[in-house]
Rosetta silent file (secondary structure, phi, psi, omega in degrees, C-alpha in Angstrom):
SEQUENCE: XXXXXXXXXXXXXXXXXXXXXXXXXXXXXXXXXXXXXXXXXXXXXXXXXXXXXXXXXXXXXXXXXXXXXXXXXXXXXXXXXXXXXXXXXXXXXXXXXXXXXXXXXXXXXXXXXXXXXXXXXXXXXXXXXXXXXXXXXXXXXXXXXXXXXXXXXXXXXXXXXXXXXXXXXXXXXXXXXXXXXXXXXXXXXXXXXXXXXXXXXXXXXX
SCORE:     score description
SCORE:     0.000 S_00000001
   1 L     0.000  -39.796  178.732    2.210    3.793   11.658 S_00000001
   2 H   -63.118  -39.542  178.496    5.309    4.244   13.851 S_00000001
   3 H   -63.527  -41.766  179.557    7.473    2.739   11.119 S_00000001
   4 H   -65.582  -41.571  179.295    6.034    5.128    8.522 S_00000001
   5 H   -65.068  -35.914  179.251    6.580    8.148   10.784 S_00000001
   6 H   -66.173  -41.314 -178.928   10.160    7.073   11.406 S_00000001
   7 H   -67.928  -47.986 -177.611   10.883    6.757    7.677 S_00000001
   8 H   -68.138  -29.787 -176.232    9.211   10.034    6.685 S_00000001
   9 L   -88.107    9.840  179.738   10.754   11.847    9.626 S_00000001
  10 L   -68.249  153.551 -177.936   14.362   10.948    8.789 S_00000001
  11 L   -65.207  154.668 -177.665   16.791   13.851    8.339 S_00000001
  12 L   -64.926  -28.937 -178.158   17.255   15.375    4.903 S_00000001
  13 L  -126.086  127.822 -179.289   20.943   14.494    4.829 S_00000001
  14 L   -63.760  143.256 -175.539   22.397   11.218    6.144 S_00000001
  15 L  -135.579  122.110 -176.459   24.799   11.656    9.029 S_00000001
  16 L   -70.085  -24.568 -177.620   27.253    9.030   10.225 S_00000001
  17 L   -77.816  -21.976  177.044   27.469   10.580   13.728 S_00000001
  18 L    90.446  -15.550 -179.503   23.743   10.100   14.323 S_00000001
  19 L  -108.120   -0.602  174.599   23.106   13.562   15.846 S_00000001
  20 L    76.484    6.066 -178.589   23.094   15.608   12.642 S_00000001
  21 L  -131.916  150.117  178.371   25.830   17.975   13.893 S_00000001
  22 L   -91.025  136.954  179.411   29.581   18.173   13.463 S_00000001
  23 L   -68.071  148.615 -176.836   31.707   18.248   16.615 S_00000001
  24 H   -58.138  -40.006 -179.061   33.603   21.530   17.228 S_00000001
  25 H   -66.598  -33.977  177.803   37.013   19.854   17.124 S_00000001
  26 H   -69.893  -38.877  179.607   36.159   18.232   13.785 S_00000001
  27 H   -64.923  -39.905  179.964   34.931   21.549   12.389 S_00000001
  28 H   -65.761  -38.967 -179.533   38.138   23.277   13.446 S_00000001
  29 H   -69.471  -38.102 -176.110   40.271   20.585   11.847 S_00000001
  30 H   -75.009  -41.922 -179.098   38.306   20.532    8.630 S_00000001
  31 H    80.030  178.930 -177.507   38.076   24.296    8.132 S_00000001
  32 H   -65.416  -36.926 -178.722   35.816   26.156    5.771 S_00000001
  33 H   -65.309  -36.852  179.158   37.038   24.260    2.692 S_00000001
  34 H   -65.814  -38.657  178.252   36.115   20.899    4.249 S_00000001
  35 H   -63.872  -42.953  178.956   32.593   22.093    4.991 S_00000001
  36 H   -62.287  -40.054  179.977   32.137   23.277    1.426 S_00000001
  37 H   -65.378  -41.606  179.995   33.333   19.914    0.073 S_00000001
  38 H   -64.604  -41.867  179.025   30.927   17.973    2.318 S_00000001
  39 H   -64.964  -42.010 -179.779   28.024   20.189    1.294 S_00000001
  40 H   -66.965  -31.916 -179.549   28.899   19.894   -2.381 S_00000001
  41 H   -75.317  -34.832 -175.812   29.191   16.113   -2.084 S_00000001
  42 H   -73.825  -44.533 -174.037   25.866   15.665   -0.282 S_00000001
  43 H   -65.937  -47.209  178.386   23.576   17.758   -2.485 S_00000001
  44 H   -62.006  -34.024  179.876   24.498   16.264   -5.891 S_00000001
  45 H   -62.887  -44.422  177.361   24.188   12.787   -4.429 S_00000001
  46 H   -64.661  -39.505 -179.825   20.626   13.485   -3.300 S_00000001
  47 H   -65.794  -36.051  178.254   19.778   15.108   -6.607 S_00000001
  48 H   -65.014  -39.811  179.230   21.064   12.073   -8.523 S_00000001
  49 H   -65.571  -40.621  177.423   18.828    9.768   -6.495 S_00000001
  50 H   -64.295  -38.170  177.295   15.831   12.006   -7.170 S_00000001
  51 H   -62.950  -39.610  177.455   16.735   11.994  -10.864 S_00000001
  52 H   -63.376  -44.690  179.053   16.790    8.180  -10.802 S_00000001
  53 H   -54.599  -51.307 -175.758   13.379    8.113   -9.108 S_00000001
  54 H   -73.714  -27.735  175.336   11.763   10.312  -11.752 S_00000001
  55 H   -67.562  -44.973  177.238   13.584    8.560  -14.607 S_00000001
  56 H   -63.470  -43.448  179.732   12.258    5.170  -13.461 S_00000001
  57 H   -62.935  -43.147 -179.847    8.788    6.649  -12.908 S_00000001
  58 H   -64.072  -44.919  179.146    8.767    8.293  -16.344 S_00000001
  59 H   -62.632  -45.025 -179.810    9.911    5.125  -18.103 S_00000001
  60 H   -63.002  -45.615 -179.732    7.357    2.992  -16.221 S_00000001
  61 H   -62.954  -45.269 -179.425    4.540    5.452  -16.901 S_00000001
  62 H   -63.665  -42.945  179.851    5.403    5.785  -20.602 S_00000001
  63 H   -63.283  -42.239  178.916    5.665    2.018  -21.067 S_00000001
  64 H   -65.771  -44.123 -178.008    2.318    1.466  -19.352 S_00000001
  65 H   -64.155  -44.870 -179.707    0.609    4.257  -21.304 S_00000001
  66 H   -64.932  -41.720 -179.593    1.926    3.081  -24.681 S_00000001
  67 H   -63.035  -39.682  179.193    1.009   -0.534  -23.986 S_00000001
  68 H   -68.582  -36.731  177.691   -2.561    0.451  -23.068 S_00000001
  69 H   -63.688  -40.986  178.156   -2.922    2.582  -26.180 S_00000001
  70 H   -65.909  -43.000 -179.388   -1.848   -0.363  -28.341 S_00000001
  71 H   -62.034  -45.646 -179.592   -4.181   -2.737  -26.507 S_00000001
  72 H   -63.426  -39.404 -176.403   -7.181   -0.412  -26.915 S_00000001
  73 H   -77.413  -35.813 -170.313   -6.423    0.160  -30.601 S_00000001
  74 H  -111.922  -22.645 -171.202   -5.490   -3.367  -31.653 S_00000001
  75 L  -114.675  -29.039 -177.644   -6.824   -5.863  -29.121 S_00000001
  76 L   -63.914  137.807 -177.618  -10.037   -4.531  -27.609 S_00000001
  77 L    66.576   21.592  175.607  -13.147   -6.225  -29.069 S_00000001
  78 L  -126.619  159.599  178.814  -10.881   -8.842  -30.659 S_00000001
  79 L   -61.566  151.676  177.819  -10.099  -12.451  -29.639 S_00000001
  80 L   -60.667  153.352  177.140   -7.238  -12.902  -27.128 S_00000001
  81 E  -103.791  122.875  178.741   -3.728  -13.411  -28.459 S_00000001
  82 E   -78.989  124.836  178.800   -1.950  -16.518  -27.181 S_00000001
  83 E   -98.806  -48.038  175.861    1.629  -15.766  -26.131 S_00000001
  84 E  -129.876   72.850 -178.434    2.542  -19.059  -24.435 S_00000001
  85 L    55.670 -135.518  176.980   -0.333  -21.355  -25.361 S_00000001
  86 L   -82.333   -8.077 -174.158   -3.073  -21.281  -22.726 S_00000001
  87 L   -78.066  -28.910  179.246   -0.593  -20.269  -20.031 S_00000001
  88 E  -147.578  124.766  179.511   -0.241  -16.635  -21.064 S_00000001
  89 E  -131.468  158.238  167.541   -2.527  -14.527  -23.238 S_00000001
  90 E  -103.573  116.154 -176.078   -3.054  -10.882  -24.091 S_00000001
  91 E  -139.024  119.127 -177.103   -6.735  -10.108  -23.520 S_00000001
  92 E   -74.094  123.947  179.180   -8.166   -6.589  -23.276 S_00000001
  93 E  -138.602  137.787  174.302  -10.337   -6.104  -20.187 S_00000001
  94 E   -93.169  122.106 -174.567  -11.683   -2.935  -18.540 S_00000001
  95 E  -115.569  117.080  179.228  -11.213   -3.151  -14.780 S_00000001
  96 L   -88.571   -3.551 -177.153  -13.094   -0.804  -12.448 S_00000001
  97 L   -97.280 -156.606  179.179  -11.451   -2.269   -9.333 S_00000001
  98 L   -85.629 -163.681  179.328   -7.983   -2.253   -7.841 S_00000001
  99 H   -58.799  138.349  178.217   -4.948   -4.171   -9.064 S_00000001
 100 H    65.784   19.895  170.574   -5.779   -7.623  -10.450 S_00000001
 101 H    85.196   13.446 -178.104   -9.495   -6.849  -10.545 S_00000001
 102 L   -88.575  141.761  171.670  -10.274   -6.686   -6.824 S_00000001
 103 L    71.466   52.266 -176.270  -12.883   -4.347   -5.335 S_00000001
 104 H   -67.884  -15.024 -178.943  -14.779   -3.078   -8.348 S_00000001
 105 H   -85.470   -0.541 -174.129  -17.318   -1.288   -6.128 S_00000001
 106 H  -124.322   42.787 -176.346  -14.683    1.104   -4.725 S_00000001
 107 H   -58.962  -47.102 -178.467  -13.302    2.810   -7.828 S_00000001
 108 H   -62.614  -39.743  179.530  -13.317    6.331   -6.351 S_00000001
 109 H   -62.866  -43.872  179.119  -11.599    5.107   -3.184 S_00000001
 110 H   -64.923  -32.955  176.093   -8.835    3.433   -5.196 S_00000001
 111 H   -64.379  -43.127  179.064   -8.404    6.654   -7.152 S_00000001
 112 H   -66.128  -38.381  178.275   -7.926    8.600   -3.913 S_00000001
 113 H   -63.696  -43.303  178.497   -5.459    6.006   -2.632 S_00000001
 114 H   -60.806  -42.528  178.135   -3.410    6.269   -5.826 S_00000001
 115 H   -64.021  -39.456  179.001   -3.328   10.052   -5.490 S_00000001
 116 H   -65.565  -38.754  177.615   -2.261    9.769   -1.844 S_00000001
 117 H   -59.716  -42.643  179.848    0.570    7.384   -2.791 S_00000001
 118 H   -62.610  -41.651  179.603    1.857    9.957   -5.287 S_00000001
 119 H   -64.887  -43.459 -179.940    1.812   12.699   -2.626 S_00000001
 120 H   -62.930  -42.820  179.455    3.680   10.512   -0.104 S_00000001
 121 H   -63.687  -40.746  177.840    6.338    9.611   -2.682 S_00000001
 122 H   -62.176  -35.144  178.244    6.785   13.290   -3.557 S_00000001
 123 H   -70.887  -39.520  179.009    7.312   14.018    0.136 S_00000001
 124 H   -69.324  -26.705 -173.504    9.865   11.237    0.523 S_00000001
 125 H   -59.389  -35.257 -176.731   11.769   12.350   -2.588 S_00000001
 126 L   -73.070  -11.726  177.605   13.315   15.373   -0.861 S_00000001
 127 L  -108.576   15.355 -167.809   14.922   13.068    1.757 S_00000001
 128 L   -88.634  120.097  175.697   16.097   10.481   -0.767 S_00000001
 129 L  -133.330   11.638 -177.865   19.742    9.373   -0.698 S_00000001
 130 L  -114.092  125.174  179.600   19.347    5.638   -1.399 S_00000001
 131 H   -65.272  -46.197  177.588   19.529    4.253   -4.933 S_00000001
 132 H   -59.057  -39.057  177.287   17.446    1.093   -4.207 S_00000001
 133 H   -66.567  -35.727  178.064   14.759    3.262   -2.606 S_00000001
 134 H   -62.315  -42.198  178.640   14.841    5.578   -5.626 S_00000001
 135 H   -65.739  -46.201 -178.447   14.176    2.620   -7.940 S_00000001
 136 H   -61.836  -46.797 -179.605   11.420    1.216   -5.698 S_00000001
 137 H   -68.641  -31.868  175.950    9.655    4.560   -5.331 S_00000001
 138 H   -64.146  -41.268  176.600   10.046    5.211   -9.052 S_00000001
 139 H   -63.244  -44.138  178.506    8.257    1.949   -9.839 S_00000001
 140 H   -62.985  -44.546 -177.999    5.470    2.812   -7.401 S_00000001
 141 H   -65.085  -46.394  179.317    5.137    6.341   -8.744 S_00000001
 142 H   -62.779  -42.081  178.651    5.080    5.277  -12.398 S_00000001
 143 H   -66.225  -43.400  179.271    2.564    2.507  -11.721 S_00000001
 144 H   -63.692  -41.417  177.905    0.309    4.732   -9.624 S_00000001
 145 H   -65.227  -37.430  179.704    0.365    7.458  -12.292 S_00000001
 146 H   -61.741  -49.818 -179.705   -0.408    4.906  -15.010 S_00000001
 147 H   -73.056  -32.111  177.964   -3.537    3.580  -13.341 S_00000001
 148 H   -65.671  -34.763  176.671   -4.547    7.037  -12.071 S_00000001
 149 H   -59.984  -42.319  176.670   -4.505    8.301  -15.662 S_00000001
 150 H   -63.723  -42.281 -178.573   -7.034    5.614  -16.557 S_00000001
 151 H   -60.299  -35.336 -174.940   -9.187    6.510  -13.533 S_00000001
 152 H   -84.781  -42.107 -167.600   -9.344   10.141  -14.598 S_00000001
 153 H  -104.233  -14.127 -177.869   -9.599    9.994  -18.381 S_00000001
 154 L   -96.715  162.407  178.605  -11.326    6.732  -19.296 S_00000001
 155 L   -65.453  150.729   13.876  -15.033    5.851  -19.255 S_00000001
 156 L   -89.864   -6.683 -179.954  -17.404    5.857  -17.467 S_00000001
 157 L   176.506  173.991 -178.343  -16.237    9.169  -15.968 S_00000001
 158 L   -61.528  132.052 -178.638  -13.682   11.231  -14.077 S_00000001
 159 L    69.129   -0.810  178.155  -12.298    9.393  -11.004 S_00000001
 160 L  -125.246   11.223 -176.740  -14.443    6.386  -11.959 S_00000001
 161 L   -64.838  149.012  178.644  -12.651    5.290  -15.122 S_00000001
 162 L   -88.805  133.666 -179.455  -11.951    1.623  -15.755 S_00000001
 163 E   -78.130  142.426  177.952   -8.294    0.604  -15.989 S_00000001
 164 E   -85.066  116.678  174.313   -7.138   -1.257  -19.105 S_00000001
 165 E  -111.874  150.044 -177.946   -5.780   -4.706  -18.213 S_00000001
 166 E  -152.961  -12.916  179.640   -4.409   -7.158  -20.748 S_00000001
 167 E   -88.001  114.866 -171.141   -1.833   -9.584  -19.294 S_00000001
 168 E  -123.952   87.146  173.633   -3.783  -12.786  -18.628 S_00000001
 169 E   -72.068  155.259  179.391   -1.861  -15.706  -17.093 S_00000001
 170 L   -66.865  135.381  178.395   -3.713  -19.006  -16.746 S_00000001
 171 L    61.330   32.735  178.650   -5.598  -19.377  -13.437 S_00000001
 172 L  -147.670  162.453 -179.224   -4.740  -15.801  -12.414 S_00000001
 173 L   -70.223  153.314  176.797   -6.273  -12.331  -12.567 S_00000001
 174 L   -81.061  137.311 -177.974   -5.729  -10.117  -15.608 S_00000001
 175 E  -143.274 -176.095 -179.277   -3.394   -7.172  -14.942 S_00000001
 176 L  -132.067 -176.932 -177.349   -1.267   -4.526  -16.683 S_00000001
 177 H   -69.108  -32.251  177.195    2.272   -3.146  -16.570 S_00000001
 178 H   -63.631  -43.036  176.596    1.342   -0.524  -13.962 S_00000001
 179 H   -59.372  -43.357 -179.773    0.120   -3.268  -11.614 S_00000001
 180 H   -61.823  -42.903  179.721    3.383   -5.155  -12.173 S_00000001
 181 H   -63.903  -41.421  179.806    5.455   -2.061  -11.390 S_00000001
 182 H   -63.389  -44.089  179.651    3.488   -1.397   -8.191 S_00000001
 183 H   -64.310  -45.665  179.847    3.935   -4.982   -6.999 S_00000001
 184 H   -63.179  -42.597  177.604    7.664   -5.010   -7.821 S_00000001
 185 H   -63.747  -40.900  178.257    8.178   -1.652   -6.103 S_00000001
 186 H   -64.379  -42.485  178.140    6.269   -2.844   -3.037 S_00000001
 187 H   -62.639  -42.297  179.273    8.289   -6.057   -2.795 S_00000001
 188 H   -63.582  -39.340  178.466   11.537   -4.093   -3.079 S_00000001
 189 H   -64.482  -40.798  177.402   10.442   -1.723   -0.300 S_00000001
 190 H   -61.027  -44.925  179.439    9.632   -4.678    1.974 S_00000001
 191 H   -63.056  -41.936  178.821   13.079   -6.172    1.310 S_00000001
 192 H   -64.885  -38.165  178.741   14.798   -2.851    1.988 S_00000001
 193 H   -66.202  -39.503  177.264   12.832   -2.449    5.225 S_00000001
 194 H   -64.272  -33.054  178.358   13.859   -5.922    6.383 S_00000001
 195 H   -80.329   -8.855  177.959   17.482   -4.992    5.710 S_00000001
 196 L    82.233   18.009 -179.358   17.056   -1.816    7.744 S_00000001
 197 E   -91.973  124.445 -179.952   17.833    0.580    4.882 S_00000001
 198 L   -94.575  161.984  178.978   16.012    3.916    5.059 S_00000001
 199 L   -58.608  -26.650 -179.506   15.275    6.287    2.139 S_00000001
 200 L   -83.190    4.315  176.828   17.936    8.711    3.413 S_00000001
 201 L    92.474   -6.954  178.780   20.597    6.020    3.010 S_00000001
 202 L   -81.232  155.854  178.916   21.056    5.254    6.699 S_00000001
 203 E  -117.031  130.061  179.650   20.912    1.719    8.077 S_00000001
 204 L  -120.286  159.686  175.910   19.161    0.999   11.351 S_00000001
 205 L  -128.253  119.931 -178.819   18.830   -2.071   13.545 S_00000001
 206 L   -81.054    0.000    0.000   15.633   -2.563   15.533 S_00000001
């Protein structure tokens, strides 16, 4: 919890001095033109990272949505399609649980968790100055939106809908592209945290 509060509570703009303020002697030397240049350089950089986040999320969401539409139209109620012999198949399955088919009795809870993830990512976006974090959060956002769409709009009902899964490796749970994006985004966030890189672009050492 302390780690999450530290990340969410980081300043909106990264600051090399660590105190978020410019020293008076530096301000006098830089002048008004220097301040304008720093402000102009910081804002577009943050906006570009936010643009990357939403571009990755949009691409991930669209890819997941299109793949599920194809699976429902062409594969559901049909025999599985072998991609790599018995090792990898495409098999349409409706999953009422979480990623990889776990916890089917808690569909509503997983729906609420997905919605909460989206809210947290939206809150982090305004402090975002790191490209790797933008990619990671974009994957999480796109994956969460993909599965949340199924929860809301698919049978048996709103917030209880079953997610369409279709990627079926041998001796493993069946999953979809949204699950893959969420896992990849989560792994990337763990790696970034181990390296000490925060969403605002600063690097810390514990």
